[in-house]
Amino acid sequence: MTDITALSAEEMAAKLRARELSAREVLAAHKTQTEAQEGTVNAFVTLDWEAAEARAAELDALAARGEFAGPLHGLPVAIKDCFETKGLRTTWGSKSFEAHVPDYDALHVARLRAAGAVITGKSNTPEFTLSGQTSNLVSGTTRNPLDPEKSVAGSSGGAAAVLAANMAALADGSDLGGSTRTPAAWCGVVGMRPTSGLIPYGPNPSPFDGLSVPGPMARNVRDLVLMLEVMQGNAACQPLGYWQELPRLADLEEAPARRTGRAALSLSPFGASVEPSVQAAVAPVERLCREMGWQVAEDAPPLEPLMAHGDIIRGQCALQLRAALAPDMALAGESYRTACAQAEGRGLAELIAYQTTRARVWADVCTFFERYDFALWPTATGMPFSADLRDGEITEDWRTVTLTPPMELPSISIPFGTSADGMPAGLHITGPRGSDARLLQFARSIERAIQG
């Protein structure tokens, strides 16, 4: 019999709807898989099998009457521990909130539940998501299921590990500076940062900027679309709402096939030093795109000027979270204290310089995407570092190439080849604001071509 946990989310959902599987059978298989993997991987902060089993029983009773909750009926889903979950501990990776249990769901979490998701637990994140290493003082360090000595990056490292270890069918993440995409690349799964506003973020400590957004994560593009269709859509409380019609799953198999265009490819974007074996892993995408009928040129969007402002972006988010949540700073870890310190004492002139740069880069990016449909580059500049490194010890310039958030551009990372250490490499694809549907179709066409 096929291992249930090895099925795609789409396959699982179809079997649940056909009543070839029950929600309780699916949950039991994932519980067994989690119990076998979690001791090594440490991807979850909190698990609640009792509540999950009760929800699965409710869904099976519904199915027995010929009714189904929605497209995610019976699918086990992990929620990142920076999003509120009603009745389920939410710590933000902070000792200040080690015992915090919300009495409400974040907006997209409520949508996932309503669509039939069975929430099994909270995936690990660095404190307040502000680190490239998924580790905190509440639950420790998450390790890569493909090699436990190696990191899952951050900040949605727990989510990526959950998927890579088949401990859930789907997982959500958040993305400020690559937090869905880099962990996805290093764990061999798919992570997306949608156009800001496509998925409502609520409650949001910074509702008037779109730097940090919720994003779906999955093991393939079709599964990711299955989840995104549920998460997306305007909400009245969100000032930066952005709605668009996403492709249906069937649309993803239409050769985009029919609408080819121009893609920019850079194996060393923004002047970053990319590890040669990572470049070698991603380089074949040029030939693949040409075989699909696309024109490919060596180029990249002009995001490099933003790299000098990374500390301001990160620090600003840290201080906004501190104001909104009021954590006890005496309990804070090194990574979060450092992020706050990066913003404290910044003068108005520095903030204006950042915003001026952001405006100039935005104009240049708009011009860039008049010439190209998509831009492609390696998701991470290097191979996974040790899971035992502390955040302050990470010196590799590996995060810079995911710096699309200030432009609020949709971006996705899909697995593409392996680097010299045998670990997965990721192909990063970015499009203009609002191009999520075409981006997903393009990513799926590449995924399909890789699979042959």
Short mmCIF file of C-alpha atoms in Angstrom, two decimals:
data_model
loop_
_atom_site.label_atom_id
_atom_site.label_comp_id
_atom_site.label_asym_id
_atom_site.label_seq_id
_atom_site.Cartn_x
_atom_site.Cartn_y
_atom_site.Cartn_z
CA MET A 1 0.00 0.00 0.00
CA THR A 2 1.26 3.47 -0.89
CA ASP A 3 2.51 5.50 2.05
CA ILE A 4 -0.22 8.07 2.60
CA THR A 5 2.25 10.73 3.66
CA ALA A 6 4.15 10.38 0.37
CA LEU A 7 1.07 11.36 -1.64
CA SER A 8 0.82 14.90 -2.93
CA ALA A 9 -1.73 17.10 -1.19
CA GLU A 10 -3.77 17.07 -4.39
CA GLU A 11 -3.79 13.26 -4.51
CA MET A 12 -4.66 13.07 -0.84
CA ALA A 13 -7.54 15.51 -1.27
CA ALA A 14 -8.92 13.50 -4.21
CA LYS A 15 -8.82 10.24 -2.24
CA LEU A 16 -10.52 11.90 0.71
CA ARG A 17 -13.28 13.24 -1.52
CA ALA A 18 -13.70 9.83 -3.18
CA ARG A 19 -13.82 8.33 0.34
CA GLU A 20 -10.93 6.03 -0.50
CA LEU A 21 -9.27 7.52 2.58
CA SER A 22 -10.77 8.95 5.73
CA ALA A 23 -9.51 12.07 7.47
CA ARG A 24 -8.65 9.92 10.48
CA GLU A 25 -6.57 7.54 8.37
CA VAL A 26 -4.69 10.44 6.81
CA LEU A 27 -4.09 12.03 10.20
CA ALA A 28 -2.95 8.74 11.77
CA ALA A 29 -0.39 8.25 8.99
CA HIS A 30 1.01 11.74 9.52
CA LYS A 31 1.09 11.26 13.28
CA THR A 32 3.16 8.09 12.82
CA GLN A 33 5.48 9.88 10.41
CA THR A 34 5.87 12.83 12.77
CA GLU A 35 6.65 10.58 15.73
CA ALA A 36 9.34 8.88 13.64
CA GLN A 37 10.94 12.13 12.38
CA GLU A 38 10.35 14.86 14.94
CA GLY A 39 12.92 13.66 17.47
CA THR A 40 15.65 14.30 14.89
CA VAL A 41 14.24 17.22 12.93
CA ASN A 42 12.55 19.28 15.67
CA ALA A 43 10.30 21.07 13.20
CA PHE A 44 7.35 21.70 15.53
CA VAL A 45 7.05 23.99 18.53
CA THR A 46 3.65 22.62 19.56
CA LEU A 47 1.61 19.58 18.50
CA ASP A 48 -2.02 18.92 19.41
CA TRP A 49 -3.06 15.49 18.17
CA GLU A 50 -6.13 15.39 20.39
CA ALA A 51 -7.69 18.47 18.78
CA ALA A 52 -6.60 17.28 15.32
CA GLU A 53 -8.21 13.88 15.87
CA ALA A 54 -11.45 15.51 16.99
CA ARG A 55 -11.46 17.68 13.86
CA ALA A 56 -10.74 14.66 11.63
CA ALA A 57 -13.67 12.81 13.20
CA GLU A 58 -15.96 15.78 12.48
CA LEU A 59 -14.83 15.82 8.85
CA ASP A 60 -15.40 12.08 8.47
CA ALA A 61 -18.91 12.46 9.84
CA LEU A 62 -19.48 15.21 7.29
CA ALA A 63 -18.15 13.03 4.47
CA ALA A 64 -20.42 10.17 5.54
CA ARG A 65 -23.34 12.47 4.72
CA GLY A 66 -21.85 13.21 1.32
CA GLU A 67 -20.67 16.67 2.36
CA PHE A 68 -17.19 18.14 2.40
CA ALA A 69 -15.79 21.18 4.18
CA GLY A 70 -13.83 22.50 1.21
CA PRO A 71 -10.84 21.83 -1.05
CA LEU A 72 -8.54 21.04 1.91
CA HIS A 73 -10.99 18.62 3.56
CA GLY A 74 -8.97 16.32 5.82
CA LEU A 75 -5.49 17.54 4.86
CA PRO A 76 -3.00 17.89 7.75
CA VAL A 77 -1.57 21.41 7.74
CA ALA A 78 1.19 22.98 9.84
CA ILE A 79 0.91 26.65 10.83
CA LYS A 80 4.02 28.78 11.39
CA ASP A 81 4.41 29.80 15.02
CA CYS A 82 4.16 33.50 14.19
CA PHE A 83 0.47 33.26 13.27
CA GLU A 84 -2.32 33.11 15.84
CA THR A 85 -4.21 29.83 16.19
CA LYS A 86 -7.32 29.64 18.36
CA GLY A 87 -6.78 27.31 21.29
CA LEU A 88 -3.29 26.35 20.13
CA ARG A 89 -0.15 27.83 21.63
CA THR A 90 1.49 30.63 19.63
CA THR A 91 4.92 31.70 20.92
CA TRP A 92 6.55 33.70 18.08
CA GLY A 93 9.67 31.82 19.22
CA SER A 94 9.80 34.12 22.25
CA LYS A 95 10.17 33.19 25.92
CA SER A 96 7.80 36.08 26.65
CA PHE A 97 4.99 34.11 24.98
CA GLU A 98 5.99 30.58 25.91
CA ALA A 99 2.54 29.91 27.44
CA HIS A 100 0.47 32.17 25.15
CA VAL A 101 -2.72 30.59 23.74
CA PRO A 102 -4.76 32.92 21.48
CA ASP A 103 -8.55 32.90 21.47
CA TYR A 104 -8.75 33.65 17.74
CA ASP A 105 -7.21 32.61 14.41
CA ALA A 106 -5.17 34.78 12.09
CA LEU A 107 -7.21 35.62 8.99
CA HIS A 108 -5.63 33.11 6.63
CA VAL A 109 -5.62 30.41 9.33
CA ALA A 110 -9.39 30.82 9.69
CA ARG A 111 -9.70 30.38 5.94
CA LEU A 112 -7.62 27.21 6.01
CA ARG A 113 -9.77 25.75 8.79
CA ALA A 114 -12.99 26.66 6.95
CA ALA A 115 -11.67 24.87 3.85
CA GLY A 116 -11.27 21.65 5.83
CA ALA A 117 -7.64 21.77 6.92
CA VAL A 118 -6.72 19.72 9.99
CA ILE A 119 -4.19 21.81 11.89
CA THR A 120 -1.76 19.47 13.63
CA GLY A 121 0.67 21.95 15.16
CA LYS A 122 2.88 25.02 14.96
CA SER A 123 6.08 24.95 12.92
CA ASN A 124 9.28 26.37 14.34
CA THR A 125 10.56 29.88 13.62
CA PRO A 126 13.35 32.08 14.94
CA GLU A 127 12.23 34.63 17.51
CA PHE A 128 9.73 36.97 15.83
CA THR A 129 10.94 35.50 12.48
CA LEU A 130 14.00 37.78 12.38
CA SER A 131 16.85 35.36 11.71
CA GLY A 132 18.27 33.20 8.96
CA GLN A 133 18.66 30.26 11.36
CA THR A 134 15.49 28.54 12.62
CA SER A 135 16.35 28.40 16.30
CA ASN A 136 14.97 30.03 19.44
CA LEU A 137 15.03 29.80 23.22
CA VAL A 138 11.57 28.18 23.38
CA SER A 139 12.05 25.10 21.23
CA GLY A 140 15.64 24.97 20.05
CA THR A 141 16.94 24.37 16.53
CA THR A 142 15.23 22.80 13.54
CA ARG A 143 17.44 20.47 11.50
CA ASN A 144 17.26 19.61 7.83
CA PRO A 145 15.47 16.28 7.23
CA LEU A 146 17.76 15.63 4.27
CA ASP A 147 20.87 15.99 6.47
CA PRO A 148 20.33 16.74 10.18
CA GLU A 149 23.76 18.32 10.44
CA LYS A 150 22.62 21.10 8.13
CA SER A 151 20.41 24.15 8.55
CA VAL A 152 16.93 24.74 7.15
CA ALA A 153 17.68 28.51 7.00
CA GLY A 154 14.91 30.82 8.17
CA SER A 155 12.54 31.96 9.07
CA SER A 156 10.00 29.41 7.78
CA GLY A 157 12.49 26.63 8.40
CA GLY A 158 10.11 24.56 10.51
CA ALA A 159 7.51 24.64 7.73
CA ALA A 160 10.02 23.56 5.08
CA ALA A 161 11.27 20.74 7.30
CA VAL A 162 7.72 19.55 8.01
CA LEU A 163 7.09 19.24 4.28
CA ALA A 164 10.44 17.65 3.42
CA ALA A 165 9.90 15.02 6.14
CA ASN A 166 6.28 14.33 5.02
CA MET A 167 4.94 15.36 8.44
CA ALA A 168 2.09 17.42 6.92
CA ALA A 169 0.51 17.77 3.52
CA LEU A 170 0.82 21.57 3.44
CA ALA A 171 2.35 24.35 5.52
CA ASP A 172 2.15 28.12 5.66
CA GLY A 173 5.06 30.49 6.08
CA SER A 174 5.78 34.19 6.24
CA ASP A 175 8.23 36.09 4.07
CA LEU A 176 10.07 39.33 4.80
CA GLY A 177 13.44 38.72 3.15
CA GLY A 178 13.19 35.23 1.71
CA SER A 179 11.69 33.40 4.67
CA THR A 180 9.55 31.03 2.60
CA ARG A 181 11.96 30.78 -0.30
CA THR A 182 15.40 30.02 1.17
CA PRO A 183 14.13 27.27 3.53
CA ALA A 184 12.20 25.80 0.59
CA ALA A 185 15.37 25.77 -1.52
CA TRP A 186 17.46 24.02 1.13
CA CYS A 187 14.77 21.44 1.91
CA GLY A 188 13.83 20.65 -1.69
CA VAL A 189 10.26 21.99 -1.52
CA VAL A 190 8.34 24.97 -2.95
CA GLY A 191 7.88 28.30 -1.19
CA MET A 192 6.15 31.42 -2.43
CA ARG A 193 6.04 35.07 -1.52
CA PRO A 194 2.85 36.37 -3.20
CA THR A 195 2.20 39.93 -4.28
CA SER A 196 1.73 41.91 -1.08
CA GLY A 197 -1.96 41.98 -0.16
CA LEU A 198 -2.96 38.88 -2.12
CA ILE A 199 -3.18 36.94 1.15
CA PRO A 200 -4.60 38.98 4.03
CA TYR A 201 -2.24 39.36 6.97
CA GLY A 202 -4.27 39.97 10.08
CA PRO A 203 -3.68 40.88 12.77
CA ASN A 204 -0.76 42.77 11.27
CA PRO A 205 1.51 44.99 13.40
CA SER A 206 2.37 46.99 10.25
CA PRO A 207 -0.82 47.04 8.17
CA PHE A 208 0.28 49.93 5.96
CA ASP A 209 3.38 48.28 4.55
CA GLY A 210 3.59 45.08 2.58
CA LEU A 211 7.10 43.97 3.50
CA SER A 212 6.11 40.86 5.45
CA VAL A 213 3.40 38.62 4.03
CA PRO A 214 1.96 35.14 4.65
CA GLY A 215 2.81 32.64 1.94
CA PRO A 216 1.98 29.04 1.02
CA MET A 217 4.54 26.23 1.06
CA ALA A 218 4.16 22.78 -0.46
CA ARG A 219 6.04 19.92 -2.09
CA ASN A 220 5.08 20.93 -5.63
CA VAL A 221 3.51 23.85 -7.49
CA ARG A 222 0.07 22.26 -7.90
CA ASP A 223 -0.19 21.63 -4.16
CA LEU A 224 0.89 25.21 -3.52
CA VAL A 225 -1.90 26.53 -5.76
CA LEU A 226 -4.41 24.31 -3.94
CA MET A 227 -3.46 26.08 -0.71
CA LEU A 228 -3.12 29.57 -2.18
CA GLU A 229 -6.62 29.45 -3.64
CA VAL A 230 -7.93 29.16 -0.07
CA MET A 231 -5.61 31.72 1.55
CA GLN A 232 -5.97 34.55 -0.99
CA GLY A 233 -8.62 37.22 -1.23
CA ASN A 234 -9.31 40.70 0.10
CA ALA A 235 -10.31 41.37 3.71
CA ALA A 236 -12.03 44.56 4.87
CA CYS A 237 -9.47 45.08 7.65
CA GLN A 238 -6.54 45.05 5.23
CA PRO A 239 -5.66 48.45 3.72
CA LEU A 240 -3.34 46.97 1.10
CA GLY A 241 -5.67 44.36 -0.35
CA TYR A 242 -4.87 43.04 -3.82
CA TRP A 243 -7.15 40.59 -5.57
CA GLN A 244 -6.57 38.69 -8.78
CA GLU A 245 -7.97 35.58 -10.37
CA LEU A 246 -5.53 32.75 -9.84
CA PRO A 247 -5.16 29.83 -12.27
CA ARG A 248 -7.23 26.79 -11.48
CA LEU A 249 -5.27 23.58 -11.04
CA ALA A 250 -6.31 22.47 -14.53
CA ASP A 251 -4.97 25.72 -15.98
CA LEU A 252 -1.47 24.89 -14.75
CA GLU A 253 -1.18 22.11 -17.30
CA GLU A 254 -1.92 24.41 -20.22
CA ALA A 255 1.42 24.98 -21.90
CA PRO A 256 2.24 28.59 -20.90
CA ALA A 257 3.42 27.53 -22.89
CA ARG A 258 1.10 29.01 -25.42
CA ARG A 259 2.17 32.39 -24.16
CA THR A 260 5.93 32.44 -24.27
CA GLY A 261 7.96 35.54 -23.72
CA ARG A 262 11.26 36.85 -22.37
CA ALA A 263 13.04 35.76 -19.22
CA ALA A 264 16.09 37.32 -17.58
CA LEU A 265 18.60 34.91 -16.02
CA SER A 266 21.47 35.77 -13.68
CA LEU A 267 23.64 33.16 -11.98
CA SER A 268 25.28 35.91 -9.87
CA PRO A 269 22.52 38.46 -9.27
CA PHE A 270 23.14 41.84 -7.65
CA GLY A 271 26.88 41.26 -7.53
CA ALA A 272 26.51 38.39 -5.07
CA SER A 273 29.17 35.71 -4.93
CA VAL A 274 27.33 32.47 -5.74
CA GLU A 275 28.91 29.10 -4.92
CA PRO A 276 29.99 27.53 -8.25
CA SER A 277 28.09 24.27 -7.74
CA VAL A 278 24.89 26.21 -7.03
CA GLN A 279 25.41 28.10 -10.28
CA ALA A 280 26.02 24.81 -12.08
CA ALA A 281 22.83 23.35 -10.64
CA VAL A 282 20.66 26.23 -11.84
CA ALA A 283 22.41 26.96 -15.17
CA PRO A 284 20.47 24.32 -17.20
CA VAL A 285 17.29 26.36 -16.78
CA GLU A 286 18.46 28.52 -19.71
CA ARG A 287 18.39 25.59 -22.13
CA LEU A 288 15.13 24.33 -20.66
CA CYS A 289 13.42 27.71 -21.14
CA ARG A 290 14.69 27.99 -24.70
CA GLU A 291 13.32 24.53 -25.47
CA MET A 292 9.96 25.75 -24.17
CA GLY A 293 10.09 28.63 -26.64
CA TRP A 294 11.19 31.41 -24.28
CA GLN A 295 13.83 33.99 -25.09
CA VAL A 296 16.46 34.19 -22.35
CA ALA A 297 18.89 37.03 -21.73
CA GLU A 298 21.54 37.51 -19.06
CA ASP A 299 20.08 40.23 -16.84
CA ALA A 300 18.56 40.89 -13.40
CA PRO A 301 16.22 43.49 -11.92
CA PRO A 302 18.12 46.47 -10.42
CA LEU A 303 17.63 45.57 -6.75
CA GLU A 304 21.26 45.93 -5.68
CA PRO A 305 20.89 49.44 -4.15
CA LEU A 306 18.50 48.01 -1.56
CA MET A 307 21.17 45.72 -0.12
CA ALA A 308 22.72 48.60 1.80
CA HIS A 309 19.42 49.14 3.64
CA GLY A 310 18.84 45.59 4.86
CA ASP A 311 19.53 46.45 8.51
CA ILE A 312 16.99 49.28 8.45
CA ILE A 313 14.29 47.02 6.95
CA ARG A 314 14.92 44.25 9.47
CA GLY A 315 15.30 46.64 12.40
CA GLN A 316 12.15 48.55 11.54
CA CYS A 317 10.15 45.31 11.59
CA ALA A 318 11.74 44.33 14.90
CA LEU A 319 10.74 47.60 16.56
CA GLN A 320 7.21 47.45 15.16
CA LEU A 321 6.80 43.98 16.64
CA ARG A 322 8.21 45.18 19.95
CA ALA A 323 5.69 48.02 20.04
CA ALA A 324 2.77 45.74 19.11
CA LEU A 325 3.55 42.74 21.31
CA ALA A 326 5.62 44.28 24.13
CA PRO A 327 7.88 41.29 24.83
CA ASP A 328 10.08 41.26 27.93
CA MET A 329 13.44 42.20 26.40
CA ALA A 330 15.24 40.60 29.35
CA LEU A 331 13.97 37.27 27.98
CA ALA A 332 14.84 38.00 24.35
CA GLY A 333 17.44 36.05 22.42
CA GLU A 334 20.52 37.43 20.72
CA SER A 335 19.01 37.54 17.24
CA TYR A 336 16.01 39.65 18.20
CA ARG A 337 18.02 41.99 20.42
CA THR A 338 20.43 42.55 17.53
CA ALA A 339 17.58 43.32 15.13
CA CYS A 340 16.17 45.91 17.52
CA ALA A 341 19.59 47.45 18.04
CA GLN A 342 20.00 47.84 14.28
CA ALA A 343 17.03 50.22 14.23
CA GLU A 344 17.50 52.11 17.48
CA GLY A 345 19.24 55.40 17.01
CA ARG A 346 18.61 55.54 13.29
CA GLY A 347 18.00 59.12 12.24
CA LEU A 348 15.24 60.47 10.05
CA ALA A 349 17.82 61.13 7.33
CA GLU A 350 18.63 57.40 7.08
CA LEU A 351 14.97 56.46 6.84
CA ILE A 352 14.41 59.05 4.13
CA ALA A 353 17.47 57.76 2.27
CA TYR A 354 16.01 54.25 2.35
CA GLN A 355 12.61 55.40 1.12
CA THR A 356 14.23 57.51 -1.60
CA THR A 357 16.26 54.51 -2.74
CA ARG A 358 13.17 52.31 -2.63
CA ALA A 359 11.26 54.75 -4.85
CA ARG A 360 14.11 54.97 -7.37
CA VAL A 361 14.53 51.18 -7.50
CA TRP A 362 10.78 50.74 -7.93
CA ALA A 363 10.82 52.94 -11.02
CA ASP A 364 13.77 50.99 -12.43
CA VAL A 365 12.10 47.64 -11.65
CA CYS A 366 8.94 48.72 -13.47
CA THR A 367 11.06 49.55 -16.51
CA PHE A 368 12.85 46.21 -16.22
CA PHE A 369 9.59 44.28 -16.31
CA GLU A 370 8.54 46.12 -19.44
CA ARG A 371 11.37 44.18 -21.11
CA TYR A 372 10.96 40.84 -19.33
CA ASP A 373 8.12 38.66 -18.11
CA PHE A 374 10.17 36.99 -15.36
CA ALA A 375 13.59 37.07 -13.73
CA LEU A 376 15.39 33.89 -12.67
CA TRP A 377 18.36 33.32 -10.37
CA PRO A 378 19.56 30.90 -7.67
CA THR A 379 17.43 31.15 -4.54
CA ALA A 380 20.43 31.01 -2.20
CA THR A 381 24.01 31.93 -2.99
CA GLY A 382 25.50 29.04 -1.07
CA MET A 383 24.96 25.57 0.31
CA PRO A 384 23.27 24.95 3.68
CA PHE A 385 25.50 25.85 6.62
CA SER A 386 25.67 23.97 9.91
CA ALA A 387 22.51 23.74 11.98
CA ASP A 388 24.66 24.44 15.03
CA LEU A 389 25.75 27.92 13.96
CA ARG A 390 24.23 30.79 15.92
CA ASP A 391 22.77 33.66 13.95
CA GLY A 392 25.70 35.96 14.67
CA GLU A 393 28.12 33.33 13.35
CA ILE A 394 26.52 33.15 9.90
CA THR A 395 28.74 35.20 7.63
CA GLU A 396 27.86 33.86 4.18
CA ASP A 397 26.17 36.35 1.85
CA TRP A 398 23.30 33.95 1.22
CA ARG A 399 20.19 35.99 1.96
CA THR A 400 20.70 38.95 -0.30
CA VAL A 401 19.39 37.39 -3.49
CA THR A 402 15.85 37.05 -2.08
CA LEU A 403 15.60 40.80 -1.42
CA THR A 404 12.41 41.48 -3.42
CA PRO A 405 10.07 42.46 -0.51
CA PRO A 406 10.63 46.26 -0.71
CA MET A 407 9.20 46.03 -4.24
CA GLU A 408 6.40 43.73 -3.00
CA LEU A 409 6.95 41.43 -5.98
CA PRO A 410 5.61 37.87 -6.28
CA SER A 411 8.43 35.35 -6.10
CA ILE A 412 8.69 31.57 -5.87
CA SER A 413 11.45 29.04 -5.26
CA ILE A 414 11.20 25.58 -6.80
CA PRO A 415 13.71 22.71 -6.48
CA PHE A 416 16.21 22.69 -9.32
CA GLY A 417 19.22 20.35 -9.20
CA THR A 418 21.69 19.69 -6.41
CA SER A 419 24.84 21.43 -5.22
CA ALA A 420 28.24 19.92 -4.46
CA ASP A 421 27.16 18.67 -1.04
CA GLY A 422 24.28 16.69 -2.53
CA MET A 423 21.68 19.04 -1.09
CA PRO A 424 18.89 20.61 -3.16
CA ALA A 425 19.37 23.88 -4.99
CA GLY A 426 16.49 26.26 -5.63
CA LEU A 427 15.50 28.21 -8.72
CA HIS A 428 14.10 31.63 -7.81
CA ILE A 429 11.50 33.17 -10.14
CA THR A 430 10.23 36.73 -9.77
CA GLY A 431 7.67 38.65 -11.79
CA PRO A 432 6.10 42.12 -11.73
CA ARG A 433 3.56 43.01 -9.08
CA GLY A 434 0.28 41.20 -9.65
CA SER A 435 1.73 38.55 -11.96
CA ASP A 436 1.12 35.71 -9.48
CA ALA A 437 -1.09 33.69 -11.84
CA ARG A 438 1.36 33.81 -14.76
CA LEU A 439 4.26 33.21 -12.36
CA LEU A 440 2.65 30.01 -11.08
CA GLN A 441 1.94 28.79 -14.60
CA PHE A 442 5.54 29.48 -15.60
CA ALA A 443 6.91 27.75 -12.49
CA ARG A 444 4.69 24.74 -13.12
CA SER A 445 5.87 24.52 -16.74
CA ILE A 446 9.49 24.38 -15.54
CA GLU A 447 8.60 21.83 -12.85
CA ARG A 448 6.84 19.70 -15.45
CA ALA A 449 9.80 19.91 -17.83
CA ILE A 450 12.18 18.80 -15.05
CA GLN A 451 9.98 15.81 -14.31
CA GLY A 452 9.98 14.90 -17.98
#
